XYZ file of C-alpha atoms in Angstrom:
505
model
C 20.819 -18.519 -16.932
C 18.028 -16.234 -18.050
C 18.877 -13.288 -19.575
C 17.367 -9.658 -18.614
C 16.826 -7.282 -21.166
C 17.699 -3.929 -20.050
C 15.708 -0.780 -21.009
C 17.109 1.723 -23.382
C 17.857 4.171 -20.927
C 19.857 1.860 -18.694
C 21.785 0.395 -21.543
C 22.769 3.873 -22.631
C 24.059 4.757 -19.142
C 26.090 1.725 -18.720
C 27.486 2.186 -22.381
C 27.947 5.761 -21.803
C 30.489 4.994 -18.128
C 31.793 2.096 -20.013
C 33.051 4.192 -22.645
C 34.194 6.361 -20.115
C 36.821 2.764 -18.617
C 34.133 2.623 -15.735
C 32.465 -0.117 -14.742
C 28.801 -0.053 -14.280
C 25.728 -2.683 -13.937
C 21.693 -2.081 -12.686
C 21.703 -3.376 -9.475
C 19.685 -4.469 -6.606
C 15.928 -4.753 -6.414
C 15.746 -4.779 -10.540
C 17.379 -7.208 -10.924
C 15.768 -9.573 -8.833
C 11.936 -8.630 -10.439
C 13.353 -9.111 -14.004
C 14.673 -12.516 -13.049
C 10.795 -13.277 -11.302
C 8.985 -11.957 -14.210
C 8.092 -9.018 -12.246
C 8.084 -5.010 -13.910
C 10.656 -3.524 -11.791
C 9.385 0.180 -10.270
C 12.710 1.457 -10.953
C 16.298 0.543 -12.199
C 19.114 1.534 -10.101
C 23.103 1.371 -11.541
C 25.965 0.940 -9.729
C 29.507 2.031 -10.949
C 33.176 2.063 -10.541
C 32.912 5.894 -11.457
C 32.843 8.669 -8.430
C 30.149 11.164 -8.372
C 32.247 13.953 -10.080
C 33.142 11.437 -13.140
C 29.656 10.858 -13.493
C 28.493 14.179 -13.903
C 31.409 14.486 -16.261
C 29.848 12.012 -18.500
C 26.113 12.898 -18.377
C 25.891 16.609 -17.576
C 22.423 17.205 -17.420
C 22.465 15.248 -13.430
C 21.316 16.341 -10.117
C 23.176 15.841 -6.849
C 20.754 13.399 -5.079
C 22.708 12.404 -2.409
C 26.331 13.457 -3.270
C 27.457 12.563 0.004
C 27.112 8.971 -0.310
C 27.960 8.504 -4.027
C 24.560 8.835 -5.525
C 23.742 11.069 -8.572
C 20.559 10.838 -11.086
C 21.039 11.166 -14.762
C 18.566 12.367 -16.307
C 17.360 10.561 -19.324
C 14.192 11.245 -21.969
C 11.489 9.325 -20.841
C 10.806 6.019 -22.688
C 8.333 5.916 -25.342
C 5.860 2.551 -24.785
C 4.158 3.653 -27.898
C 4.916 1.196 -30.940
C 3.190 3.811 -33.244
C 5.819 6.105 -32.858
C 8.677 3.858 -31.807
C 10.961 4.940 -34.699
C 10.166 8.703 -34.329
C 10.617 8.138 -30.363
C 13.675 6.200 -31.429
C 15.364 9.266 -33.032
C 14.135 11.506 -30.715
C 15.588 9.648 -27.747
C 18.863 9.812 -29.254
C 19.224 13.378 -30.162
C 17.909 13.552 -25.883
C 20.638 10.969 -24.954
C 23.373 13.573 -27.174
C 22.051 16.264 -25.330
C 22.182 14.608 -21.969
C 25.807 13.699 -22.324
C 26.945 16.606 -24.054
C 24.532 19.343 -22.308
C 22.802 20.937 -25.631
C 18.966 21.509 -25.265
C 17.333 19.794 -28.105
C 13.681 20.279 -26.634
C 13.023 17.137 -28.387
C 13.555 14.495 -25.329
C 9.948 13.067 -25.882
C 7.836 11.546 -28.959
C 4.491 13.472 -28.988
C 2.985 16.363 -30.501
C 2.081 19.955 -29.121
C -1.723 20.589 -28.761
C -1.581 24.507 -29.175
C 0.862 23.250 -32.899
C 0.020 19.926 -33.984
C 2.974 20.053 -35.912
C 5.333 20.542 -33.874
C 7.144 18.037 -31.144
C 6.831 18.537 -27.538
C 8.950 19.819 -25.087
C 11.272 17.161 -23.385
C 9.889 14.673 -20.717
C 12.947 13.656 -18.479
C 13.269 10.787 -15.891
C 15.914 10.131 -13.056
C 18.336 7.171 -13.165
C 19.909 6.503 -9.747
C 24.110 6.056 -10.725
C 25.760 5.136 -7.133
C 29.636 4.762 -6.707
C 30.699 1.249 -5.269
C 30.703 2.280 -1.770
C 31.773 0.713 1.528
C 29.408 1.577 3.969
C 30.923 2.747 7.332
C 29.811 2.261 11.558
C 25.737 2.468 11.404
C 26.620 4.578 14.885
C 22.173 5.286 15.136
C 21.478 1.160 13.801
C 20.207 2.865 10.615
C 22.811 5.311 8.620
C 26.149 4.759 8.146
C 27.975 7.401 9.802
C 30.366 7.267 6.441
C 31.022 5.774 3.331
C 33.963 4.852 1.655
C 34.233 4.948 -2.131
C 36.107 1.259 -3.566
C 36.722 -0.239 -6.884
C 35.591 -3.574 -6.170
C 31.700 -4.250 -7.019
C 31.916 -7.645 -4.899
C 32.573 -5.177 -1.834
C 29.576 -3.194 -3.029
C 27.798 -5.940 -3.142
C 28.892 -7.601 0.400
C 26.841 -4.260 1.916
C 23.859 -5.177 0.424
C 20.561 -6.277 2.790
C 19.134 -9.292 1.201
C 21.319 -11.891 -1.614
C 17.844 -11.794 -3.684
C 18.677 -7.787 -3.654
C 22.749 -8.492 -4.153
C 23.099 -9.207 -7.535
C 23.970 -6.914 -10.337
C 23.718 -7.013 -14.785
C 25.297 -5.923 -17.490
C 25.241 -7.095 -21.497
C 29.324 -7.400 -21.217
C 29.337 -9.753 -17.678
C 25.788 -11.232 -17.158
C 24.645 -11.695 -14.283
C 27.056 -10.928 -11.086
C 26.074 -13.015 -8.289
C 28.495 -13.083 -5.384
C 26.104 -14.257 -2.546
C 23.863 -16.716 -3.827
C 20.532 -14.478 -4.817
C 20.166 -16.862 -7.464
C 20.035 -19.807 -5.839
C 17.423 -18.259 -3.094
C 15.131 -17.141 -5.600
C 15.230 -20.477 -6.349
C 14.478 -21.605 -3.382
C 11.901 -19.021 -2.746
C 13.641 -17.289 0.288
C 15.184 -14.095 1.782
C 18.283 -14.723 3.246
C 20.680 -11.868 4.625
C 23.975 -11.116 2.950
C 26.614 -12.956 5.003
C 25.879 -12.303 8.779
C 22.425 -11.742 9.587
C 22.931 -10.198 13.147
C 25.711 -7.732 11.442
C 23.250 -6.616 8.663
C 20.511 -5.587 11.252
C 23.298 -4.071 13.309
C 24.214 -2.241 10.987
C 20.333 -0.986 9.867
C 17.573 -1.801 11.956
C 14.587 -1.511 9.620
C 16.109 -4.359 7.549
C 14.255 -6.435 9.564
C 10.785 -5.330 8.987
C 11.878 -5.340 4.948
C 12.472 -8.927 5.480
C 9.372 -9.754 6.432
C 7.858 -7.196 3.804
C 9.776 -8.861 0.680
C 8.820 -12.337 1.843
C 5.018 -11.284 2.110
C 5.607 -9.174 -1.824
C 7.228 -12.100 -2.872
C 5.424 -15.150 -1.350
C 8.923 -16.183 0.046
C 9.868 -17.911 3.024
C 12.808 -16.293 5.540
C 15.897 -17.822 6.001
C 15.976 -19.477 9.300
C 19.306 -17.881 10.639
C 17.897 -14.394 9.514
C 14.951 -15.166 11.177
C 16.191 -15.841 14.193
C 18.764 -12.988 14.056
C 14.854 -10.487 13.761
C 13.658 -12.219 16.915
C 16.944 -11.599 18.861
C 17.512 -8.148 17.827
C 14.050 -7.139 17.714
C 14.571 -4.052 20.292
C 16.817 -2.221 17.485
C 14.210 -1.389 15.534
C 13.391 1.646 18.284
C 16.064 3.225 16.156
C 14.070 3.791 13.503
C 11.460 6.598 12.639
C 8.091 6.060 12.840
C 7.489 7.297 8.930
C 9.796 4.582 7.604
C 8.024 2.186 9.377
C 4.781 3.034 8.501
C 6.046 2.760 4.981
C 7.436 -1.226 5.317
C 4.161 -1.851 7.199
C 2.243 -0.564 4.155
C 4.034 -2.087 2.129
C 3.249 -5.531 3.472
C -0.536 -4.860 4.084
C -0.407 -4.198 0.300
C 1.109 -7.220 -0.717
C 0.126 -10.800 -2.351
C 0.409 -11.985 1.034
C -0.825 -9.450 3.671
C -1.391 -12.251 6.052
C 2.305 -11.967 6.571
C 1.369 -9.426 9.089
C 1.123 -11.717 11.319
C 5.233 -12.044 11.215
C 5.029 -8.863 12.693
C 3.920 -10.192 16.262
C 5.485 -13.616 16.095
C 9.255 -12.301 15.333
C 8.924 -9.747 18.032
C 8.998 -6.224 16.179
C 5.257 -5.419 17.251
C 6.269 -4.488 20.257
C 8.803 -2.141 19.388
C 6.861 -0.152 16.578
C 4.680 2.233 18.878
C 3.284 2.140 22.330
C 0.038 0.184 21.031
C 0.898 -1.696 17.737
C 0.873 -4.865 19.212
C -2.679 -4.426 20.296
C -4.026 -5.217 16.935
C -2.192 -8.351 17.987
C -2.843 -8.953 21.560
C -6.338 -8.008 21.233
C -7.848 -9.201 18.515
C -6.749 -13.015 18.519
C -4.096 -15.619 19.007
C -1.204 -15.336 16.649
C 0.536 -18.363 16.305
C 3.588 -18.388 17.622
C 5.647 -21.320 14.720
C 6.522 -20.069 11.627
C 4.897 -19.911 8.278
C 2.063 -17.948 9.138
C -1.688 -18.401 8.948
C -3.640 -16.560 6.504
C -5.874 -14.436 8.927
C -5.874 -11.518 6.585
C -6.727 -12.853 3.161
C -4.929 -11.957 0.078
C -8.379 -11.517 -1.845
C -9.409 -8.430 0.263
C -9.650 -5.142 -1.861
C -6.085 -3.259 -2.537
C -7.296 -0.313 -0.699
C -4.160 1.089 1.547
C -7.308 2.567 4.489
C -9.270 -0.790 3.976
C -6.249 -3.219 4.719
C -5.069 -1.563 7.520
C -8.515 -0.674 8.619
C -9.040 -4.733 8.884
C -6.030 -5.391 10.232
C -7.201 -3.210 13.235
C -10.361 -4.295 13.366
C -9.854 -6.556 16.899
C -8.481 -2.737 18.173
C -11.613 -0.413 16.738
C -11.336 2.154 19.616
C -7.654 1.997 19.260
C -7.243 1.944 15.221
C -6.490 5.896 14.422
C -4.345 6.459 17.923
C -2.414 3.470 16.507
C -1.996 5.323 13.143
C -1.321 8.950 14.764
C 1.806 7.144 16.486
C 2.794 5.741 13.300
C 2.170 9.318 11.988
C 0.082 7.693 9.119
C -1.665 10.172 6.444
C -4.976 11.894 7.911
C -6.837 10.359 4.832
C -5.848 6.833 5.765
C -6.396 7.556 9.681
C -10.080 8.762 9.285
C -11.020 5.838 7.062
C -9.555 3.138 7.949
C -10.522 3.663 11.160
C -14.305 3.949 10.331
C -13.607 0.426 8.884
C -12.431 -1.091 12.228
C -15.554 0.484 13.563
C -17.898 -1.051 11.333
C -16.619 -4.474 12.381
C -18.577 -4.082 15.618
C -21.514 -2.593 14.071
C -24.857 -4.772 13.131
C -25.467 -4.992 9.739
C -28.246 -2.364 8.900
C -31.663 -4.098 8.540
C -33.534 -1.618 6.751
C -32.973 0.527 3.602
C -33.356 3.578 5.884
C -30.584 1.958 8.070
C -28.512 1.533 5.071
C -29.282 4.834 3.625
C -28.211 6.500 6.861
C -24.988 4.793 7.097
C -23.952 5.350 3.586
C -24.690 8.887 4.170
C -22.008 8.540 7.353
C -19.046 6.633 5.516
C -19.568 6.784 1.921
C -20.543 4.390 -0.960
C -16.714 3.479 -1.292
C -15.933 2.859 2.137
C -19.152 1.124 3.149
C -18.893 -1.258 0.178
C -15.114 -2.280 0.458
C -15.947 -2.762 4.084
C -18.649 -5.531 2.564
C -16.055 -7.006 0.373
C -13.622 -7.391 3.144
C -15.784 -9.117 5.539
C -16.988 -11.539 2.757
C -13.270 -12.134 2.022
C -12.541 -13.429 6.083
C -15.670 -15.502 6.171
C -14.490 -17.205 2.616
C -11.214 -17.559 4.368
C -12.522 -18.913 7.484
C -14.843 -21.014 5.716
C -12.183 -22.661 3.072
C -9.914 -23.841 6.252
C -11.192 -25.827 9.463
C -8.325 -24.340 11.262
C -9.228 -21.004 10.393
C -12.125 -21.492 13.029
C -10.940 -19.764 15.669
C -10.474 -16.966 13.874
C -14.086 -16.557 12.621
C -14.610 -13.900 15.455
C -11.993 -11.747 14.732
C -13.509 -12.158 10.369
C -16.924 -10.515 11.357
C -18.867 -9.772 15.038
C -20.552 -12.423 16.386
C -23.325 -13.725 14.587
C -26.093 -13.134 16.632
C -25.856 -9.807 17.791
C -24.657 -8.227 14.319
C -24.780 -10.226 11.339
C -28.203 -11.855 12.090
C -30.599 -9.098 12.295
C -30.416 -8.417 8.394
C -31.603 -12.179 8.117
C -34.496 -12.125 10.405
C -37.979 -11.910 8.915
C -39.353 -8.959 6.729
C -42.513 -7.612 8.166
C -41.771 -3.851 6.419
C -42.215 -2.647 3.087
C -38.541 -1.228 3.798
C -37.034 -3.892 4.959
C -33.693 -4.357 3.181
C -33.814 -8.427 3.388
C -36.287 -10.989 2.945
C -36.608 -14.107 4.731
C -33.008 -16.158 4.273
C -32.611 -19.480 3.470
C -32.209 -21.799 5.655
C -28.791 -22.898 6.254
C -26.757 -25.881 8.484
C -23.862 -23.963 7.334
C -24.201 -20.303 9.542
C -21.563 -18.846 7.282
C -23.177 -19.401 4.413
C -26.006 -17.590 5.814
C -23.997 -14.635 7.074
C -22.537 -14.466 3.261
C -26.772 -14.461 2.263
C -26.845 -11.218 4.883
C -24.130 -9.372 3.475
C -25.189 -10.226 -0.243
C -28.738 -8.923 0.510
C -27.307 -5.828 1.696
C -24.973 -5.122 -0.995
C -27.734 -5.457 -3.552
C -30.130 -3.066 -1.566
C -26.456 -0.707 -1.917
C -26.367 -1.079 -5.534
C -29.985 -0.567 -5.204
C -29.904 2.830 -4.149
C -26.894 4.451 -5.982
C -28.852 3.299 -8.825
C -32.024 5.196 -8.117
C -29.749 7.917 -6.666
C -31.516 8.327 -3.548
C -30.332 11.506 -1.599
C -27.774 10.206 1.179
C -26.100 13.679 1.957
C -26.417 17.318 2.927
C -25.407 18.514 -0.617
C -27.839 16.702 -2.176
C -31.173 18.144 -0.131
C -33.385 19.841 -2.316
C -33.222 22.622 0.055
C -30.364 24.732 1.560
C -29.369 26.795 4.614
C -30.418 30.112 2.357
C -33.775 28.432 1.783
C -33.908 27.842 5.495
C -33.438 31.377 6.187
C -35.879 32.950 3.692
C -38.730 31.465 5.881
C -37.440 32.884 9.148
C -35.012 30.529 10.749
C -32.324 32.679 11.838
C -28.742 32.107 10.935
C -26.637 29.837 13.284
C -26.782 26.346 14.811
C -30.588 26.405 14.264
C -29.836 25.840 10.356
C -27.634 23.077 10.495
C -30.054 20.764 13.255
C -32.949 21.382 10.837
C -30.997 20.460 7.596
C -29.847 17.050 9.489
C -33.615 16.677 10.133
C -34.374 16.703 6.914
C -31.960 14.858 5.791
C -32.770 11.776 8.351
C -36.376 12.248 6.886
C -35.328 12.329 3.385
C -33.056 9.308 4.460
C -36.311 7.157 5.569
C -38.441 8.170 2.375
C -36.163 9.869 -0.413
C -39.571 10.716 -2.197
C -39.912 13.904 0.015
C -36.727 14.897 -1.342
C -38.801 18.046 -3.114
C -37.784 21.580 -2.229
C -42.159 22.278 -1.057
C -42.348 18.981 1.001
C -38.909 19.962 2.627
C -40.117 23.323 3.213
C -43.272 21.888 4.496
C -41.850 19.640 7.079
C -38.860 22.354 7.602
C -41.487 24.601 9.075
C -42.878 22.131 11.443
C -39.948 21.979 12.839
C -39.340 25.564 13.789
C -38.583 26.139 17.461
């Protein structure tokens, strides 16, 4: 069995309660990325200690959710320099005194102060989650327990757990406590629920969407009997708020294996998520209805949160930010990811004005993920005969959007030259969208002017040769700019007050 090393912090917590005649082991979702080679995010402990012995032990704590047994010790951050390991070493441990006997040392982290070189810094603390073996009670809303009842037996904490890959806990006295089998799944590669499927999504409805977010994170499989217990009680997740499904949705868009989405629609939750989630589904293309999944969103695209879900909605464009209002999605995300599902019915820009001008609209960033991600689905759809079908939901049809880059240059502007010829048309849509990322690099390069900020003229200038103040200023600065946009040589403050002049009404 392998064994997991435990960080410094953790060991000195479950020392400290041991000490104490508690029990206490990291639990959970630690334990489970240790075993897979994966850096855990955090490191939860569970105890045999209530939340008032806790705090009796470690005084410097904070009452994080009291009501259900939880309290965070604070600890002095760890110190990932090997420089100063044995000065962080010594430092740590006067913090870990202090922490359990509640002195100040102000000397909780290695480093020195800038304003006194000399001197240590003031203490950098970070929260340890310490929960009491619990018993959770009725989940009366299919999402809290309406109570929770404090035990001494960690196999009953345990038994309340969603997932056995998430049910197992450590120690250095006992190993590795595994009561349900997590072990033996991770084995197997899957995510099975903790005794009774249909109970544990009873009891918490949004367990079912992190099933199908841990098995796209971890490239596992689900369970069959949880899987069918997500299709049958599907409806439940209506419980749950919109925010903390946005969050498991995220989640899986960010993962190895995004194409997992497509779990969404074929277990049923889509259509209990908003009014028009399933939409991106219904829409877009045919989702197969067997499980595994098909890889219709590839796991190569950029790790950009707007650009994943801006591709997933890209079968929905007019649809994509109402879709992410509902699922009361950041404004950030909203704006751009949605001008990514719009692109996807948008020609490819066949000049370097075109390109200019819609660089100047979404962005460098934006425009050139956007690039990226439709190179990704036509690699995708390329790579897999059955992935055919869904070249149309990859990119907009060929003819009307991705061809006109590849026709003929007859302009000294034209932004790509004659293509190869091709038997292979996506090969010579990839040519397209090549050409027109190099005329992108092209002009950040040479800096061309592709925004209002960077005129060589402003409103002021405007109105020192007699445009009046108002709307009148901002239509002639966009004329410039469009003109600038065609030929970024006129981007001099005399041309632009030339042509600015012309254009007074």
């Amino acid at each position: 069995m392998k064994k997991i090393k435990l960080p410094s912090n953790v060991e000195y917590i479950i020392h400290q309660l041991e000490r104490a005649g508690y029990e206490a082991y990291a639990v959970g979702g630690c334990v489970r990325d240790s075993l897979l080679g994966r850096v855990p995010g955090d490191w939860d402990i569970t105890t045999s200690a209530r939340p008032e012995q806790v705090k009796a032990v470690f005084r410097r704590t904070i009452d994080t959710g009291i009501q259900h047994g939880t309290v965070t010790v604070l600890m002095p951050a760890e110190q990932a320099d090997s420089s100063v390991a044995g000065e962080a070493s010594g430092i740590q441990g006067d913090a870990r005194r202090a922490a359990s006997q509640g002195v100040h040392t102000g000397t909780a982290h290695a480093g020195r102060s800038a304003e006194h070189p000399g001197a240590r810094s003031m203490p950098v603390w970070e929260g340890y989650e310490v929960t009491t073996y619990r018993i959770d009670g009725a989940y009366l809303d299919g999402r809290h327990p309406s109570a929770v009842q404090f035990t001494p037996s960690l196999h009953e904490d345990l038994a309340r757990r969603d997932f056995t890959i998430n049910a197992m806990a450590v120690n250095d006295r006992s190993g590795i406590v595994d009561d349900f089998g997590g072990l033996e799944d991770l084995g197997r590669r899957v995510v099975r629920a903790v005794g009774e499927p249909e109970q544990r999504f009873q009891e918490d409805a949004l367990r079912m969407l992190r099933a199908l977010r841990f098995s796209a994170q971890l490239g596992f499989d689900i369970d069959p009997a949880t899987w069918e217990a997500v299709r049958k009680l599907a409806p439940n997740l209506e419980h749950v708020s919109k925010e903390r499904i946005a969050v498991e949705l995220t989640k899986l868009l960010m993962s190895d294996h995004p194409e997992h989405i497509a779990l969404v629609s074929t277990s049923g939750l889509s259509e209990y998520i908003s009014e028009h989630f399933a939409d991106a589904f219904h829409d877009a293309i045919d989702v197969p209805d067997d499980y595994p999944v098909y890889p219709w969103m590839p796991s190569d695209l950029p790790a950009e949160r707007y650009l994943r879900w801006g591709v997933f909605l890209r079968g929905v464009p007019d649809r994509a930010r109402g879709i992410l209002r509902e699922l009361k999605i950041d404004n950030d995300t909203i704006a751009k990811a949605g001008t990514v599902a719009q692109l996807f019915q948008e020609p490819l820009p066949d000049s370097r004005y075109k390109i200019r001008k819609k660089l100047s609209e979404v962005g460098y960033e934006t425009y050139e993920n956007y690039l990226r991600a439709v190179t990704c689905l036509l690699l995708a759809a390329r790579d897999a005969e059955w992935m055919r079908p869904y070249l149309d939901a990859a990119c907009p049809k060929q003819e009307t959007v991705i061809m006109p880059c590849c026709q003929t240059a007859t302009k000294p502007d034209s932004a790509c030259s004659a293509p190869e010829k091709h038997k292979d048309p996506t090969a010579e849509l990839l040519d397209c969208i090549r050409r027109v990322q190099f005329e992108v690099a092209a002009i950040r390069v040479a800096g061309d002017c592709i925004e209002l900020k960077n005129l060589e003229i402003s409103g002021q200038d405007l109105m020192a040769i007699g445009i009046p103040r108002g709307p009148e200023i901002g239509r002639i600065l966009h004329a410039l700019l469009d003109q600038v946009l065609q030929d970024p040589s006129q981007n001099h403050r005399e041309r632009l007050t030339e042509l600015a002049r012309g254009m007074m009404l």
